[in-house]
Amino acid sequence: MTTSTFLISQSPISRLEARTITCLRGERELFSNLSLEVCGGECLHIRGQNGVGKTSLLRLLTGLSTPEAGEILWNGQDIKSQSEGYHRQLLFAGHRDALKEDLTALENIQMYAAIDGIELSQEESLATLWRFGLQGREDLPVSCLSAGQKKRVLMARMLNRHAQLWILDEPFNALDTHA
């Protein structure tokens, strides 16, 4: 099975670089001497079979893991030297949707906006959910939503965040073709 991963840089002046990075999982080398660059306004689509290291690569690019060799730079500086600033500009969506199951879709949007320091009115929150086809679902607990609807709530939440760099691991899983 082939899966997909996306890196999207929104700011025209931003740049994410991986220079000759090596990644091990246990004793197994997943990849070595891998280099890539994503500049503002670009989208990099990474495809490959299950287990080849796509998620491991994303963990390296987000700073959640450290490469065995090589370096990862954000705007020319190592991400470790600017960890807090880098993570403020980064939006990472992994395999899990990171939504609060006992809250409604609307409450999830509003809570995460508040955590991110974003002022969002109820009308703006609703408009974001509706943009993703969730009319009539905004007051349901997330636990009552389908996997695809949960993914839509997550995408609505991310859209409010205006991050410079989006790193999305299998972002289209559970979404129908209409989404």
Tab-separated table of C-alpha atoms in Angstrom:
chain	number	residue	atom	x	y	z
A	1	MET	CA	0.000	0.000	0.000
A	2	THR	CA	1.291	3.446	-0.887
A	3	THR	CA	0.575	6.284	1.505
A	4	SER	CA	1.013	10.023	1.213
A	5	THR	CA	2.626	12.729	3.246
A	6	PHE	CA	2.643	16.446	2.555
A	7	LEU	CA	4.811	19.368	3.586
A	8	ILE	CA	3.359	22.754	2.736
A	9	SER	CA	5.216	26.015	3.252
A	10	GLN	CA	2.846	28.987	3.304
A	11	SER	CA	5.168	31.950	3.765
A	12	PRO	CA	7.005	33.186	0.657
A	13	ILE	CA	10.186	33.773	2.663
A	14	SER	CA	10.323	30.529	4.647
A	15	ARG	CA	12.498	27.519	3.871
A	16	LEU	CA	12.783	24.077	5.431
A	17	GLU	CA	15.879	22.065	4.551
A	18	ALA	CA	17.075	18.598	5.443
A	19	ARG	CA	20.741	18.089	4.642
A	20	THR	CA	22.098	14.563	4.268
A	21	ILE	CA	20.000	13.158	7.107
A	22	THR	CA	20.097	9.535	8.208
A	23	CYS	CA	17.346	7.779	10.131
A	24	LEU	CA	17.523	4.492	12.017
A	25	ARG	CA	14.677	2.534	13.573
A	26	GLY	CA	16.315	0.191	16.021
A	27	GLU	CA	19.175	-1.407	14.112
A	28	ARG	CA	17.516	-0.854	10.723
A	29	GLU	CA	18.515	2.065	8.527
A	30	LEU	CA	15.372	3.582	6.998
A	31	PHE	CA	17.222	6.089	4.839
A	32	SER	CA	20.576	7.842	4.642
A	33	ASN	CA	22.023	10.940	2.992
A	34	LEU	CA	18.508	12.250	2.336
A	35	SER	CA	18.291	15.921	1.423
A	36	LEU	CA	15.235	18.000	0.629
A	37	GLU	CA	14.145	21.616	0.497
A	38	VAL	CA	10.679	23.161	0.691
A	39	CYS	CA	10.416	26.898	0.086
A	40	GLY	CA	7.538	29.285	0.669
A	41	GLY	CA	4.473	28.540	-1.421
A	42	GLU	CA	5.633	25.007	-2.260
A	43	CYS	CA	4.122	21.628	-1.487
A	44	LEU	CA	6.255	18.498	-1.222
A	45	HIS	CA	4.369	15.199	-1.558
A	46	ILE	CA	6.193	12.177	-0.161
A	47	ARG	CA	4.870	8.787	-1.252
A	48	GLY	CA	5.957	5.294	-0.439
A	49	GLN	CA	5.034	1.864	0.822
A	50	ASN	CA	4.119	1.303	4.455
A	51	GLY	CA	7.127	1.054	6.738
A	52	VAL	CA	9.678	2.833	4.548
A	53	GLY	CA	10.110	5.790	6.920
A	54	LYS	CA	7.705	8.546	5.830
A	55	THR	CA	6.398	9.156	9.352
A	56	SER	CA	9.931	8.836	10.743
A	57	LEU	CA	11.031	11.527	8.286
A	58	LEU	CA	8.215	13.797	9.475
A	59	ARG	CA	9.195	13.216	13.101
A	60	LEU	CA	12.709	14.378	12.192
A	61	LEU	CA	11.423	17.445	10.327
A	62	THR	CA	9.219	18.467	13.257
A	63	GLY	CA	11.998	18.003	15.794
A	64	LEU	CA	10.204	15.154	17.594
A	65	SER	CA	13.158	12.887	16.743
A	66	THR	CA	16.808	13.565	16.023
A	67	PRO	CA	18.572	12.319	12.879
A	68	GLU	CA	21.534	9.972	13.287
A	69	ALA	CA	23.443	12.225	10.906
A	70	GLY	CA	22.815	15.436	9.017
A	71	GLU	CA	20.928	18.563	9.951
A	72	ILE	CA	17.493	20.106	9.620
A	73	LEU	CA	17.286	23.851	9.041
A	74	TRP	CA	14.449	26.363	9.185
A	75	ASN	CA	15.327	29.578	7.380
A	76	GLY	CA	19.001	28.642	7.478
A	77	GLN	CA	19.222	27.825	11.196
A	78	ASP	CA	19.211	24.453	12.922
A	79	ILE	CA	15.711	23.729	14.260
A	80	LYS	CA	17.144	22.701	17.638
A	81	SER	CA	18.681	26.157	18.164
A	82	GLN	CA	15.320	27.839	17.571
A	83	SER	CA	12.994	25.163	18.918
A	84	GLU	CA	10.288	27.385	20.433
A	85	GLY	CA	10.200	29.814	17.513
A	86	TYR	CA	10.199	26.989	14.977
A	87	HIS	CA	7.383	25.114	16.688
A	88	ARG	CA	5.276	28.279	16.857
A	89	GLN	CA	5.447	28.497	13.051
A	90	LEU	CA	4.823	24.770	12.524
A	91	LEU	CA	1.561	22.880	12.210
A	92	PHE	CA	1.885	19.100	12.414
A	93	ALA	CA	-1.014	16.711	11.879
A	94	GLY	CA	-0.023	13.134	12.573
A	95	HIS	CA	-1.946	9.868	12.401
A	96	ARG	CA	-4.140	10.708	15.372
A	97	ASP	CA	-6.600	13.539	15.066
A	98	ALA	CA	-5.780	15.197	18.443
A	99	LEU	CA	-9.380	16.195	19.061
A	100	LYS	CA	-11.148	16.064	22.407
A	101	GLU	CA	-13.746	13.320	21.918
A	102	ASP	CA	-16.066	14.529	24.696
A	103	LEU	CA	-16.265	18.081	23.299
A	104	THR	CA	-18.396	19.091	20.333
A	105	ALA	CA	-16.859	19.973	16.988
A	106	LEU	CA	-17.535	23.654	17.727
A	107	GLU	CA	-16.011	23.427	21.219
A	108	ASN	CA	-12.896	21.778	19.754
A	109	ILE	CA	-12.468	24.636	17.268
A	110	GLN	CA	-12.921	27.268	19.976
A	111	MET	CA	-10.733	25.521	22.570
A	112	TYR	CA	-7.778	25.039	20.229
A	113	ALA	CA	-8.094	28.607	18.945
A	114	ALA	CA	-7.884	29.832	22.550
A	115	ILE	CA	-4.855	27.604	23.230
A	116	ASP	CA	-3.174	29.037	20.129
A	117	GLY	CA	-3.995	32.599	21.246
A	118	ILE	CA	-6.420	33.166	18.371
A	119	GLU	CA	-9.533	35.238	18.984
A	120	LEU	CA	-12.335	33.493	17.137
A	121	SER	CA	-16.009	34.373	17.467
A	122	GLN	CA	-18.665	31.684	17.478
A	123	GLU	CA	-19.727	32.838	14.009
A	124	GLU	CA	-16.159	32.499	12.697
A	125	SER	CA	-15.851	29.058	14.280
A	126	LEU	CA	-19.122	27.937	12.708
A	127	ALA	CA	-18.105	29.334	9.317
A	128	THR	CA	-14.873	27.336	9.464
A	129	LEU	CA	-16.758	24.123	10.244
A	130	TRP	CA	-19.330	24.802	7.532
A	131	ARG	CA	-16.529	25.384	5.033
A	132	PHE	CA	-15.640	21.743	5.605
A	133	GLY	CA	-19.215	20.522	5.182
A	134	LEU	CA	-20.037	20.080	8.859
A	135	GLN	CA	-23.343	21.962	8.928
A	136	GLY	CA	-25.625	20.228	11.414
A	137	ARG	CA	-22.689	18.455	13.089
A	138	GLU	CA	-21.183	21.375	15.003
A	139	ASP	CA	-23.003	20.574	18.276
A	140	LEU	CA	-22.343	16.835	18.241
A	141	PRO	CA	-19.624	15.399	20.465
A	142	VAL	CA	-16.626	14.452	18.346
A	143	SER	CA	-17.036	10.878	19.612
A	144	CYS	CA	-20.290	10.696	17.582
A	145	LEU	CA	-18.642	11.755	14.306
A	146	SER	CA	-17.338	9.439	11.599
A	147	ALA	CA	-13.595	9.195	10.973
A	148	GLY	CA	-13.978	11.425	7.904
A	149	GLN	CA	-15.968	14.029	9.838
A	150	LYS	CA	-13.322	14.048	12.572
A	151	LYS	CA	-10.684	14.653	9.893
A	152	ARG	CA	-12.766	17.598	8.644
A	153	VAL	CA	-12.911	19.077	12.169
A	154	LEU	CA	-9.130	18.724	12.355
A	155	MET	CA	-8.676	20.462	8.994
A	156	ALA	CA	-11.000	23.284	10.115
A	157	ARG	CA	-8.967	23.636	13.300
A	158	MET	CA	-5.714	23.787	11.348
A	159	LEU	CA	-7.032	26.395	8.942
A	160	ASN	CA	-7.490	28.841	11.827
A	161	ARG	CA	-3.851	28.547	12.815
A	162	HIS	CA	-2.081	30.494	10.014
A	163	ALA	CA	1.140	28.508	10.487
A	164	GLN	CA	4.004	29.088	8.047
A	165	LEU	CA	4.745	25.384	7.672
A	166	TRP	CA	2.248	22.525	7.571
A	167	ILE	CA	3.488	18.958	7.938
A	168	LEU	CA	0.650	16.521	7.302
A	169	ASP	CA	0.971	12.764	7.726
A	170	GLU	CA	-1.577	10.943	5.556
A	171	PRO	CA	-3.956	13.931	5.541
A	172	PHE	CA	-6.530	12.371	3.225
A	173	ASN	CA	-7.075	9.132	5.145
A	174	ALA	CA	-10.768	8.676	6.036
A	175	LEU	CA	-11.884	11.518	3.748
A	176	ASP	CA	-14.340	10.867	0.955
A	177	THR	CA	-13.715	12.091	-2.587
A	178	HIS	CA	-15.952	15.137	-2.018
A	179	ALA	CA	-13.647	16.361	0.765
